[in-house]
Amino acid sequence: METITLGQNGPVVTPLCIGTWAWGDKIFWNYGSGYGPEQLQAAFTAALEAGITFFDTAEVYGLGKSEQLLGEFLQSSQKEVQIATKFWNWPWRFTTQSVADALTDSLKRLQLPRVELYQIHWPFTFFLSQASLINALADEVERGRIGAVGISNYSAVQMREVHQILAARGIPLAVNQVRYSLLTREIESNGIFATARELGVTILAYSPLAQGLLTGKYTADSGEVPSGARRIDPRFGKDGLQKIAPVIYLLRQLGEKYDRTPAQVALNWLIAQGNVIPIAGAKTAEQVKQNAGALGWRLNDDEVGELERVSRPWL
């Protein structure tokens, strides 16, 4: 299995990450209806069997339930697994001790002495300054409870600021986790992608399949209706689906060439960007196996360019 180093000298992980937002979340994903712990345990096992050992979670996913489930599954695993989780900067967390306490709670739920990657979920400051927050994480790196520091949803300017704060402590910024897919390419035009390259920061790409739009399951003619909040998302309406039709057509063409699905081609395109790791959500073993089909092969440069051109409206 190919591996990627997070940032300049962070943890070594697999080139595809399993996202666990749906693990325990009842608000958006309706956990408990149609899937539960048994299906998630099978998904976890399927990931390890496919050679994928990198999982991303957060304390707010299922209000801690996602971390708890991961912690339970880890107890039955003999393989070395890399866990990334995230700190949510609630307004009432206004001291550096609150950062340490949040990490302690996450580690308890995960049943781990440390996590390989700890990220700030959003660049909120409220009453705790960015410098205080980042220095609190640097303290935890020095204590050995965090392998690497990451951020999520930070702009290019904010990313550079965090990089400078950490550099003063001799600690690299490992990742910026942002929305990135063929249908959400704004990071290429707003400076995030270029700044990450300059600073040696890895991009963790969440929603790499645009919440299912890039699977090819939803088309203007299929009549397939998404569940949950996606029902009211205009991108899933007839006009939105007609707009993405050229992208889906090309994904299907390339998929036929490589005997892969449109989703696997879309994930492979992200990996081909270099120093980009897609976070593919999965609730079942079958979904994990589908995601794993993005690995072990590579689009050629011409094909990467074709997909780049057809998806330029989403820059």
PDB file of C-alpha atoms in Angstrom:
ATOM      1  CA  MET A   1       0.000   0.000   0.000  1.00  0.00           C
ATOM      2  CA  GLU A   2       1.317   3.427  -0.966  1.00  0.00           C
ATOM      3  CA  THR A   3       1.667   5.844   1.959  1.00  0.00           C
ATOM      4  CA  ILE A   4       1.738   9.619   2.473  1.00  0.00           C
ATOM      5  CA  THR A   5       3.491  11.627   5.171  1.00  0.00           C
ATOM      6  CA  LEU A   6       1.254  14.268   6.723  1.00  0.00           C
ATOM      7  CA  GLY A   7       2.986  17.614   6.363  1.00  0.00           C
ATOM      8  CA  GLN A   8       6.760  17.736   6.429  1.00  0.00           C
ATOM      9  CA  ASN A   9       7.475  15.075   9.020  1.00  0.00           C
ATOM     10  CA  GLY A  10       4.145  13.990  10.471  1.00  0.00           C
ATOM     11  CA  PRO A  11       2.532  10.554  10.731  1.00  0.00           C
ATOM     12  CA  VAL A  12       2.714   8.204   7.752  1.00  0.00           C
ATOM     13  CA  VAL A  13      -0.789   7.255   6.616  1.00  0.00           C
ATOM     14  CA  THR A  14      -2.624   5.564   3.788  1.00  0.00           C
ATOM     15  CA  PRO A  15      -3.547   7.698   0.726  1.00  0.00           C
ATOM     16  CA  LEU A  16      -7.252   7.316   1.483  1.00  0.00           C
ATOM     17  CA  CYS A  17      -8.909   8.120   4.799  1.00  0.00           C
ATOM     18  CA  ILE A  18     -12.212   6.732   6.086  1.00  0.00           C
ATOM     19  CA  GLY A  19     -14.516   9.481   7.343  1.00  0.00           C
ATOM     20  CA  THR A  20     -16.720   8.705  10.347  1.00  0.00           C
ATOM     21  CA  TRP A  21     -19.102  11.672  10.515  1.00  0.00           C
ATOM     22  CA  ALA A  22     -22.027   9.263  10.063  1.00  0.00           C
ATOM     23  CA  TRP A  23     -20.830   7.014  12.901  1.00  0.00           C
ATOM     24  CA  GLY A  24     -23.308   7.851  15.637  1.00  0.00           C
ATOM     25  CA  ASP A  25     -24.761  10.982  14.022  1.00  0.00           C
ATOM     26  CA  LYS A  26     -28.567  11.104  14.145  1.00  0.00           C
ATOM     27  CA  ILE A  27     -29.020  14.718  13.043  1.00  0.00           C
ATOM     28  CA  PHE A  28     -27.708  14.538   9.476  1.00  0.00           C
ATOM     29  CA  TRP A  29     -27.151  10.819   8.878  1.00  0.00           C
ATOM     30  CA  ASN A  30     -29.975   9.272  10.945  1.00  0.00           C
ATOM     31  CA  TYR A  31     -27.756   6.800  12.770  1.00  0.00           C
ATOM     32  CA  GLY A  32     -29.769   3.904  14.143  1.00  0.00           C
ATOM     33  CA  SER A  33     -32.170   3.805  11.212  1.00  0.00           C
ATOM     34  CA  GLY A  34     -30.908   1.369   8.601  1.00  0.00           C
ATOM     35  CA  TYR A  35     -27.428   1.041  10.103  1.00  0.00           C
ATOM     36  CA  GLY A  36     -25.877   0.765  13.538  1.00  0.00           C
ATOM     37  CA  PRO A  37     -22.832  -0.567  15.434  1.00  0.00           C
ATOM     38  CA  GLU A  38     -22.828  -3.920  13.642  1.00  0.00           C
ATOM     39  CA  GLN A  39     -22.613  -2.327  10.189  1.00  0.00           C
ATOM     40  CA  LEU A  40     -19.977   0.158  11.366  1.00  0.00           C
ATOM     41  CA  GLN A  41     -17.863  -2.595  12.928  1.00  0.00           C
ATOM     42  CA  ALA A  42     -17.995  -4.399   9.570  1.00  0.00           C
ATOM     43  CA  ALA A  43     -16.985  -1.188   7.780  1.00  0.00           C
ATOM     44  CA  PHE A  44     -14.024  -0.749  10.139  1.00  0.00           C
ATOM     45  CA  THR A  45     -12.914  -4.343   9.573  1.00  0.00           C
ATOM     46  CA  ALA A  46     -13.317  -4.020   5.800  1.00  0.00           C
ATOM     47  CA  ALA A  47     -11.080  -0.935   5.805  1.00  0.00           C
ATOM     48  CA  LEU A  48      -8.288  -2.761   7.609  1.00  0.00           C
ATOM     49  CA  GLU A  49      -8.633  -5.747   5.280  1.00  0.00           C
ATOM     50  CA  ALA A  50      -8.283  -3.376   2.315  1.00  0.00           C
ATOM     51  CA  GLY A  51      -5.122  -1.922   3.866  1.00  0.00           C
ATOM     52  CA  ILE A  52      -6.715   1.407   4.838  1.00  0.00           C
ATOM     53  CA  THR A  53      -5.703   2.302   8.403  1.00  0.00           C
ATOM     54  CA  PHE A  54      -6.383   6.061   8.537  1.00  0.00           C
ATOM     55  CA  PHE A  55      -9.657   7.227  10.122  1.00  0.00           C
ATOM     56  CA  ASP A  56     -10.965  10.757  10.651  1.00  0.00           C
ATOM     57  CA  THR A  57     -13.452  11.651  13.385  1.00  0.00           C
ATOM     58  CA  ALA A  58     -14.350  14.609  15.633  1.00  0.00           C
ATOM     59  CA  GLU A  59     -15.697  15.189  19.102  1.00  0.00           C
ATOM     60  CA  VAL A  60     -18.912  16.698  17.667  1.00  0.00           C
ATOM     61  CA  TYR A  61     -19.672  13.729  15.405  1.00  0.00           C
ATOM     62  CA  GLY A  62     -22.620  12.153  17.160  1.00  0.00           C
ATOM     63  CA  LEU A  63     -21.645  14.274  20.185  1.00  0.00           C
ATOM     64  CA  GLY A  64     -18.773  11.922  20.961  1.00  0.00           C
ATOM     65  CA  LYS A  65     -20.438   8.731  19.722  1.00  0.00           C
ATOM     66  CA  SER A  66     -18.199   8.473  16.652  1.00  0.00           C
ATOM     67  CA  GLU A  67     -15.052   8.563  18.795  1.00  0.00           C
ATOM     68  CA  GLN A  68     -16.593   6.080  21.216  1.00  0.00           C
ATOM     69  CA  LEU A  69     -17.430   3.594  18.457  1.00  0.00           C
ATOM     70  CA  LEU A  70     -13.969   3.903  16.953  1.00  0.00           C
ATOM     71  CA  GLY A  71     -12.463   3.312  20.379  1.00  0.00           C
ATOM     72  CA  GLU A  72     -14.485   0.122  20.787  1.00  0.00           C
ATOM     73  CA  PHE A  73     -13.535  -1.158  17.326  1.00  0.00           C
ATOM     74  CA  LEU A  74      -9.860  -0.430  17.948  1.00  0.00           C
ATOM     75  CA  GLN A  75      -9.814  -2.840  20.874  1.00  0.00           C
ATOM     76  CA  SER A  76     -10.363  -5.779  18.534  1.00  0.00           C
ATOM     77  CA  SER A  77      -7.740  -4.657  16.010  1.00  0.00           C
ATOM     78  CA  GLN A  78      -4.238  -6.063  15.854  1.00  0.00           C
ATOM     79  CA  LYS A  79      -3.174  -3.602  13.144  1.00  0.00           C
ATOM     80  CA  GLU A  80      -1.579  -0.212  13.723  1.00  0.00           C
ATOM     81  CA  VAL A  81      -4.269   2.387  13.031  1.00  0.00           C
ATOM     82  CA  GLN A  82      -3.874   6.156  12.660  1.00  0.00           C
ATOM     83  CA  ILE A  83      -6.669   8.253  14.147  1.00  0.00           C
ATOM     84  CA  ALA A  84      -7.339  11.930  13.427  1.00  0.00           C
ATOM     85  CA  THR A  85      -9.872  13.795  15.522  1.00  0.00           C
ATOM     86  CA  LYS A  86     -10.894  17.429  15.973  1.00  0.00           C
ATOM     87  CA  PHE A  87     -11.418  20.045  18.670  1.00  0.00           C
ATOM     88  CA  TRP A  88     -14.534  22.221  18.483  1.00  0.00           C
ATOM     89  CA  ASN A  89     -13.962  25.729  19.796  1.00  0.00           C
ATOM     90  CA  TRP A  90     -17.181  26.286  21.758  1.00  0.00           C
ATOM     91  CA  PRO A  91     -17.587  29.864  23.097  1.00  0.00           C
ATOM     92  CA  TRP A  92     -17.285  28.646  26.686  1.00  0.00           C
ATOM     93  CA  ARG A  93     -13.887  27.129  25.969  1.00  0.00           C
ATOM     94  CA  PHE A  94     -11.835  30.212  26.686  1.00  0.00           C
ATOM     95  CA  THR A  95      -8.780  28.805  28.474  1.00  0.00           C
ATOM     96  CA  THR A  96      -5.898  26.614  27.348  1.00  0.00           C
ATOM     97  CA  GLN A  97      -6.950  24.130  30.027  1.00  0.00           C
ATOM     98  CA  SER A  98     -10.219  23.631  28.145  1.00  0.00           C
ATOM     99  CA  VAL A  99      -8.189  22.491  25.139  1.00  0.00           C
ATOM    100  CA  ALA A 100      -6.308  19.957  27.253  1.00  0.00           C
ATOM    101  CA  ASP A 101      -9.573  18.781  28.825  1.00  0.00           C
ATOM    102  CA  ALA A 102     -11.244  18.319  25.420  1.00  0.00           C
ATOM    103  CA  LEU A 103      -8.292  16.248  24.223  1.00  0.00           C
ATOM    104  CA  THR A 104      -8.449  14.174  27.410  1.00  0.00           C
ATOM    105  CA  ASP A 105     -12.139  13.455  26.796  1.00  0.00           C
ATOM    106  CA  SER A 106     -11.499  12.482  23.173  1.00  0.00           C
ATOM    107  CA  LEU A 107      -8.676  10.152  24.177  1.00  0.00           C
ATOM    108  CA  LYS A 108     -10.918   8.496  26.774  1.00  0.00           C
ATOM    109  CA  ARG A 109     -13.622   7.846  24.192  1.00  0.00           C
ATOM    110  CA  LEU A 110     -11.050   6.549  21.714  1.00  0.00           C
ATOM    111  CA  GLN A 111      -9.344   4.498  24.447  1.00  0.00           C
ATOM    112  CA  LEU A 112      -5.974   5.782  23.279  1.00  0.00           C
ATOM    113  CA  PRO A 113      -3.020   7.456  25.013  1.00  0.00           C
ATOM    114  CA  ARG A 114      -2.522   9.749  21.975  1.00  0.00           C
ATOM    115  CA  VAL A 115      -3.869  10.572  18.523  1.00  0.00           C
ATOM    116  CA  GLU A 116      -1.705  10.867  15.455  1.00  0.00           C
ATOM    117  CA  LEU A 117      -3.460  14.044  14.304  1.00  0.00           C
ATOM    118  CA  TYR A 118      -5.443  16.622  16.288  1.00  0.00           C
ATOM    119  CA  GLN A 119      -7.196  19.347  14.290  1.00  0.00           C
ATOM    120  CA  ILE A 120      -9.068  22.572  15.006  1.00  0.00           C
ATOM    121  CA  HIS A 121     -12.467  21.982  13.423  1.00  0.00           C
ATOM    122  CA  TRP A 122     -13.190  25.615  12.462  1.00  0.00           C
ATOM    123  CA  PRO A 123     -11.169  28.854  12.738  1.00  0.00           C
ATOM    124  CA  PHE A 124     -13.470  30.280  15.416  1.00  0.00           C
ATOM    125  CA  THR A 125     -11.755  32.396  18.056  1.00  0.00           C
ATOM    126  CA  PHE A 126     -14.508  33.683  20.370  1.00  0.00           C
ATOM    127  CA  PHE A 127     -12.738  34.294  23.698  1.00  0.00           C
ATOM    128  CA  LEU A 128      -9.695  32.075  23.090  1.00  0.00           C
ATOM    129  CA  SER A 129      -7.197  33.678  20.745  1.00  0.00           C
ATOM    130  CA  GLN A 130      -5.777  31.712  17.820  1.00  0.00           C
ATOM    131  CA  ALA A 131      -2.286  32.036  19.305  1.00  0.00           C
ATOM    132  CA  SER A 132      -3.408  30.631  22.659  1.00  0.00           C
ATOM    133  CA  LEU A 133      -5.292  27.796  20.975  1.00  0.00           C
ATOM    134  CA  ILE A 134      -2.430  26.766  18.709  1.00  0.00           C
ATOM    135  CA  ASN A 135       0.147  27.037  21.474  1.00  0.00           C
ATOM    136  CA  ALA A 136      -2.052  24.794  23.625  1.00  0.00           C
ATOM    137  CA  LEU A 137      -1.864  22.171  20.868  1.00  0.00           C
ATOM    138  CA  ALA A 138       1.900  22.661  20.618  1.00  0.00           C
ATOM    139  CA  ASP A 139       2.084  21.934  24.348  1.00  0.00           C
ATOM    140  CA  GLU A 140       0.245  18.655  23.753  1.00  0.00           C
ATOM    141  CA  VAL A 141       2.684  17.685  20.990  1.00  0.00           C
ATOM    142  CA  GLU A 142       5.514  18.189  23.472  1.00  0.00           C
ATOM    143  CA  ARG A 143       3.621  16.120  26.070  1.00  0.00           C
ATOM    144  CA  GLY A 144       3.272  13.324  23.528  1.00  0.00           C
ATOM    145  CA  ARG A 145      -0.535  13.217  23.402  1.00  0.00           C
ATOM    146  CA  ILE A 146      -0.658  14.540  19.799  1.00  0.00           C
ATOM    147  CA  GLY A 147       1.471  13.297  16.934  1.00  0.00           C
ATOM    148  CA  ALA A 148       0.796  16.262  14.655  1.00  0.00           C
ATOM    149  CA  VAL A 149      -1.271  19.459  14.588  1.00  0.00           C
ATOM    150  CA  GLY A 150      -3.831  20.159  11.895  1.00  0.00           C
ATOM    151  CA  ILE A 151      -6.534  22.671  11.077  1.00  0.00           C
ATOM    152  CA  SER A 152      -9.802  22.440   9.210  1.00  0.00           C
ATOM    153  CA  ASN A 153     -11.721  24.969   7.099  1.00  0.00           C
ATOM    154  CA  TYR A 154      -8.958  27.583   7.428  1.00  0.00           C
ATOM    155  CA  SER A 155      -8.340  30.170   4.702  1.00  0.00           C
ATOM    156  CA  ALA A 156      -4.926  30.702   3.128  1.00  0.00           C
ATOM    157  CA  VAL A 157      -4.260  33.703   5.382  1.00  0.00           C
ATOM    158  CA  GLN A 158      -5.391  31.844   8.504  1.00  0.00           C
ATOM    159  CA  MET A 159      -3.310  28.814   7.535  1.00  0.00           C
ATOM    160  CA  ARG A 160      -0.212  30.970   7.192  1.00  0.00           C
ATOM    161  CA  GLU A 161      -0.843  32.511  10.620  1.00  0.00           C
ATOM    162  CA  VAL A 162      -1.102  29.087  12.273  1.00  0.00           C
ATOM    163  CA  HIS A 163       2.015  27.933  10.441  1.00  0.00           C
ATOM    164  CA  GLN A 164       3.962  30.878  11.857  1.00  0.00           C
ATOM    165  CA  ILE A 165       2.746  30.281  15.420  1.00  0.00           C
ATOM    166  CA  LEU A 166       3.745  26.632  15.260  1.00  0.00           C
ATOM    167  CA  ALA A 167       7.064  27.391  13.558  1.00  0.00           C
ATOM    168  CA  ALA A 168       8.029  29.533  16.552  1.00  0.00           C
ATOM    169  CA  ARG A 169       7.662  26.354  18.614  1.00  0.00           C
ATOM    170  CA  GLY A 170       9.588  24.237  16.105  1.00  0.00           C
ATOM    171  CA  ILE A 171       6.461  22.300  15.107  1.00  0.00           C
ATOM    172  CA  PRO A 172       5.238  21.973  11.487  1.00  0.00           C
ATOM    173  CA  LEU A 173       1.604  22.441  10.524  1.00  0.00           C
ATOM    174  CA  ALA A 174       0.646  19.034   9.160  1.00  0.00           C
ATOM    175  CA  VAL A 175      -2.723  19.435   7.418  1.00  0.00           C
ATOM    176  CA  ASN A 176      -5.594  21.675   6.448  1.00  0.00           C
ATOM    177  CA  GLN A 177      -8.836  19.714   6.084  1.00  0.00           C
ATOM    178  CA  VAL A 178     -11.098  21.408   3.548  1.00  0.00           C
ATOM    179  CA  ARG A 179     -13.937  20.639   1.170  1.00  0.00           C
ATOM    180  CA  TYR A 180     -12.415  19.543  -2.139  1.00  0.00           C
ATOM    181  CA  SER A 181     -13.729  17.534  -5.068  1.00  0.00           C
ATOM    182  CA  LEU A 182     -14.239  17.846  -8.817  1.00  0.00           C
ATOM    183  CA  LEU A 183     -17.391  19.837  -7.987  1.00  0.00           C
ATOM    184  CA  THR A 184     -15.827  21.960  -5.216  1.00  0.00           C
ATOM    185  CA  ARG A 185     -12.484  23.231  -6.469  1.00  0.00           C
ATOM    186  CA  GLU A 186     -12.493  26.651  -4.803  1.00  0.00           C
ATOM    187  CA  ILE A 187      -9.296  25.895  -2.874  1.00  0.00           C
ATOM    188  CA  GLU A 188      -7.443  26.055  -6.200  1.00  0.00           C
ATOM    189  CA  SER A 189      -8.620  29.622  -6.833  1.00  0.00           C
ATOM    190  CA  ASN A 190      -8.696  31.139  -3.334  1.00  0.00           C
ATOM    191  CA  GLY A 191      -5.064  30.494  -2.428  1.00  0.00           C
ATOM    192  CA  ILE A 192      -5.507  27.561  -0.036  1.00  0.00           C
ATOM    193  CA  PHE A 193      -4.058  24.942  -2.372  1.00  0.00           C
ATOM    194  CA  ALA A 194      -1.057  27.060  -3.395  1.00  0.00           C
ATOM    195  CA  THR A 195      -0.317  28.090   0.197  1.00  0.00           C
ATOM    196  CA  ALA A 196      -0.470  24.484   1.358  1.00  0.00           C
ATOM    197  CA  ARG A 197       2.037  23.534  -1.322  1.00  0.00           C
ATOM    198  CA  GLU A 198       4.326  26.398  -0.337  1.00  0.00           C
ATOM    199  CA  LEU A 199       4.218  25.537   3.374  1.00  0.00           C
ATOM    200  CA  GLY A 200       4.405  21.760   2.948  1.00  0.00           C
ATOM    201  CA  VAL A 201       0.922  21.233   4.363  1.00  0.00           C
ATOM    202  CA  THR A 202      -1.115  18.191   3.316  1.00  0.00           C
ATOM    203  CA  ILE A 203      -4.691  18.723   2.140  1.00  0.00           C
ATOM    204  CA  LEU A 204      -7.292  16.403   3.646  1.00  0.00           C
ATOM    205  CA  ALA A 205     -10.205  16.567   1.238  1.00  0.00           C
ATOM    206  CA  TYR A 206     -13.599  16.103   2.856  1.00  0.00           C
ATOM    207  CA  SER A 207     -16.777  15.529   0.859  1.00  0.00           C
ATOM    208  CA  PRO A 208     -14.603  14.210  -2.015  1.00  0.00           C
ATOM    209  CA  LEU A 209     -17.669  12.811  -3.794  1.00  0.00           C
ATOM    210  CA  ALA A 210     -19.726  15.990  -3.273  1.00  0.00           C
ATOM    211  CA  GLN A 211     -22.088  14.129  -0.947  1.00  0.00           C
ATOM    212  CA  GLY A 212     -22.826  11.521  -3.583  1.00  0.00           C
ATOM    213  CA  LEU A 213     -23.126  13.684  -6.683  1.00  0.00           C
ATOM    214  CA  LEU A 214     -19.959  12.162  -8.159  1.00  0.00           C
ATOM    215  CA  THR A 215     -21.107   8.574  -7.735  1.00  0.00           C
ATOM    216  CA  GLY A 216     -23.268   8.806 -10.854  1.00  0.00           C
ATOM    217  CA  LYS A 217     -26.227   7.583  -8.823  1.00  0.00           C
ATOM    218  CA  TYR A 218     -28.115  10.845  -9.246  1.00  0.00           C
ATOM    219  CA  THR A 219     -28.926  12.076 -12.746  1.00  0.00           C
ATOM    220  CA  ALA A 220     -31.612  14.322 -14.186  1.00  0.00           C
ATOM    221  CA  ASP A 221     -33.322  11.269 -15.707  1.00  0.00           C
ATOM    222  CA  SER A 222     -32.826   8.644 -13.002  1.00  0.00           C
ATOM    223  CA  GLY A 223     -35.507   9.823 -10.608  1.00  0.00           C
ATOM    224  CA  GLU A 224     -33.244   8.809  -7.705  1.00  0.00           C
ATOM    225  CA  VAL A 225     -33.993  11.037  -4.695  1.00  0.00           C
ATOM    226  CA  PRO A 226     -31.339  11.620  -2.014  1.00  0.00           C
ATOM    227  CA  SER A 227     -32.128  11.233   1.653  1.00  0.00           C
ATOM    228  CA  GLY A 228     -31.826  13.666   4.532  1.00  0.00           C
ATOM    229  CA  ALA A 229     -30.739  17.272   4.084  1.00  0.00           C
ATOM    230  CA  ARG A 230     -29.699  16.596   0.489  1.00  0.00           C
ATOM    231  CA  ARG A 231     -33.375  16.599  -0.496  1.00  0.00           C
ATOM    232  CA  ILE A 232     -33.397  20.405  -0.328  1.00  0.00           C
ATOM    233  CA  ASP A 233     -29.927  20.888  -1.832  1.00  0.00           C
ATOM    234  CA  PRO A 234     -30.395  22.570  -5.258  1.00  0.00           C
ATOM    235  CA  ARG A 235     -27.400  20.665  -6.618  1.00  0.00           C
ATOM    236  CA  PHE A 236     -29.577  17.525  -6.491  1.00  0.00           C
ATOM    237  CA  GLY A 237     -32.416  19.205  -8.374  1.00  0.00           C
ATOM    238  CA  LYS A 238     -32.934  18.694 -12.099  1.00  0.00           C
ATOM    239  CA  ASP A 239     -31.052  21.863 -13.131  1.00  0.00           C
ATOM    240  CA  GLY A 240     -28.151  21.055 -10.835  1.00  0.00           C
ATOM    241  CA  LEU A 241     -27.878  17.502 -12.121  1.00  0.00           C
ATOM    242  CA  GLN A 242     -27.989  18.649 -15.744  1.00  0.00           C
ATOM    243  CA  LYS A 243     -25.117  21.018 -15.026  1.00  0.00           C
ATOM    244  CA  ILE A 244     -22.848  18.230 -13.765  1.00  0.00           C
ATOM    245  CA  ALA A 245     -23.780  15.789 -16.548  1.00  0.00           C
ATOM    246  CA  PRO A 246     -20.544  16.383 -18.562  1.00  0.00           C
ATOM    247  CA  VAL A 247     -18.449  15.559 -15.492  1.00  0.00           C
ATOM    248  CA  ILE A 248     -20.407  12.367 -14.793  1.00  0.00           C
ATOM    249  CA  TYR A 249     -20.167  11.353 -18.466  1.00  0.00           C
ATOM    250  CA  LEU A 250     -16.374  11.629 -18.415  1.00  0.00           C
ATOM    251  CA  LEU A 251     -16.123   9.795 -15.091  1.00  0.00           C
ATOM    252  CA  ARG A 252     -18.151   6.965 -16.596  1.00  0.00           C
ATOM    253  CA  GLN A 253     -15.943   6.871 -19.704  1.00  0.00           C
ATOM    254  CA  LEU A 254     -12.750   6.671 -17.675  1.00  0.00           C
ATOM    255  CA  GLY A 255     -14.352   4.174 -15.329  1.00  0.00           C
ATOM    256  CA  GLU A 256     -15.121   1.863 -18.227  1.00  0.00           C
ATOM    257  CA  LYS A 257     -11.502   2.074 -19.353  1.00  0.00           C
ATOM    258  CA  TYR A 258     -10.143   1.063 -15.948  1.00  0.00           C
ATOM    259  CA  ASP A 259     -13.085  -1.102 -14.862  1.00  0.00           C
ATOM    260  CA  ARG A 260     -13.827   1.349 -12.036  1.00  0.00           C
ATOM    261  CA  THR A 261     -16.876   3.262 -10.870  1.00  0.00           C
ATOM    262  CA  PRO A 262     -17.320   7.022 -11.363  1.00  0.00           C
ATOM    263  CA  ALA A 263     -16.750   7.485  -7.610  1.00  0.00           C
ATOM    264  CA  GLN A 264     -13.470   5.576  -7.726  1.00  0.00           C
ATOM    265  CA  VAL A 265     -12.288   7.700 -10.643  1.00  0.00           C
ATOM    266  CA  ALA A 266     -13.253  10.898  -8.798  1.00  0.00           C
ATOM    267  CA  LEU A 267     -11.294   9.832  -5.712  1.00  0.00           C
ATOM    268  CA  ASN A 268      -8.316   8.827  -7.857  1.00  0.00           C
ATOM    269  CA  TRP A 269      -8.311  12.297  -9.453  1.00  0.00           C
ATOM    270  CA  LEU A 270      -7.887  13.845  -6.003  1.00  0.00           C
ATOM    271  CA  ILE A 271      -5.043  11.484  -5.100  1.00  0.00           C
ATOM    272  CA  ALA A 272      -3.370  12.347  -8.417  1.00  0.00           C
ATOM    273  CA  GLN A 273      -3.124  16.006  -7.333  1.00  0.00           C
ATOM    274  CA  GLY A 274      -0.289  15.030  -4.998  1.00  0.00           C
ATOM    275  CA  ASN A 275      -0.192  15.487  -1.216  1.00  0.00           C
ATOM    276  CA  VAL A 276      -3.994  15.314  -1.158  1.00  0.00           C
ATOM    277  CA  ILE A 277      -5.822  12.628   0.840  1.00  0.00           C
ATOM    278  CA  PRO A 278      -9.557  12.139   0.221  1.00  0.00           C
ATOM    279  CA  ILE A 279     -11.695  11.459   3.291  1.00  0.00           C
ATOM    280  CA  ALA A 280     -14.333   9.071   2.024  1.00  0.00           C
ATOM    281  CA  GLY A 281     -17.246   8.512   4.373  1.00  0.00           C
ATOM    282  CA  ALA A 282     -18.548   4.982   4.810  1.00  0.00           C
ATOM    283  CA  LYS A 283     -21.301   3.369   6.879  1.00  0.00           C
ATOM    284  CA  THR A 284     -21.036  -0.185   5.558  1.00  0.00           C
ATOM    285  CA  ALA A 285     -18.398  -2.695   4.519  1.00  0.00           C
ATOM    286  CA  GLU A 286     -19.584  -2.462   0.913  1.00  0.00           C
ATOM    287  CA  GLN A 287     -19.073   1.310   0.871  1.00  0.00           C
ATOM    288  CA  VAL A 288     -15.552   0.858   2.222  1.00  0.00           C
ATOM    289  CA  LYS A 289     -14.772  -1.702  -0.477  1.00  0.00           C
ATOM    290  CA  GLN A 290     -16.104   0.685  -3.113  1.00  0.00           C
ATOM    291  CA  ASN A 291     -13.906   3.504  -1.780  1.00  0.00           C
ATOM    292  CA  ALA A 292     -10.878   1.206  -1.676  1.00  0.00           C
ATOM    293  CA  GLY A 293     -11.290   0.699  -5.421  1.00  0.00           C
ATOM    294  CA  ALA A 294      -9.759   4.157  -5.876  1.00  0.00           C
ATOM    295  CA  LEU A 295      -6.389   2.705  -4.830  1.00  0.00           C
ATOM    296  CA  GLY A 296      -3.872   0.525  -6.630  1.00  0.00           C
ATOM    297  CA  TRP A 297      -4.041   2.289  -9.995  1.00  0.00           C
ATOM    298  CA  ARG A 298      -3.586   5.823 -11.329  1.00  0.00           C
ATOM    299  CA  LEU A 299      -5.138   8.058 -13.967  1.00  0.00           C
ATOM    300  CA  ASN A 300      -2.563   9.236 -16.489  1.00  0.00           C
ATOM    301  CA  ASP A 301      -1.672  12.901 -16.909  1.00  0.00           C
ATOM    302  CA  ASP A 302      -3.907  13.377 -19.944  1.00  0.00           C
ATOM    303  CA  GLU A 303      -6.904  11.943 -18.093  1.00  0.00           C
ATOM    304  CA  VAL A 304      -6.239  14.089 -15.048  1.00  0.00           C
ATOM    305  CA  GLY A 305      -6.157  17.070 -17.412  1.00  0.00           C
ATOM    306  CA  GLU A 306      -9.440  16.086 -19.067  1.00  0.00           C
ATOM    307  CA  LEU A 307     -11.191  15.990 -15.694  1.00  0.00           C
ATOM    308  CA  GLU A 308      -9.596  19.291 -14.735  1.00  0.00           C
ATOM    309  CA  ARG A 309     -10.968  20.945 -17.863  1.00  0.00           C
ATOM    310  CA  VAL A 310     -14.515  19.575 -17.624  1.00  0.00           C
ATOM    311  CA  SER A 311     -14.789  20.619 -13.972  1.00  0.00           C
ATOM    312  CA  ARG A 312     -13.496  24.188 -14.382  1.00  0.00           C
ATOM    313  CA  PRO A 313     -16.962  25.702 -13.730  1.00  0.00           C
ATOM    314  CA  TRP A 314     -16.444  24.644 -10.095  1.00  0.00           C
ATOM    315  CA  LEU A 315     -13.133  26.459  -9.582  1.00  0.00           C
TER     316      LEU A 315
END
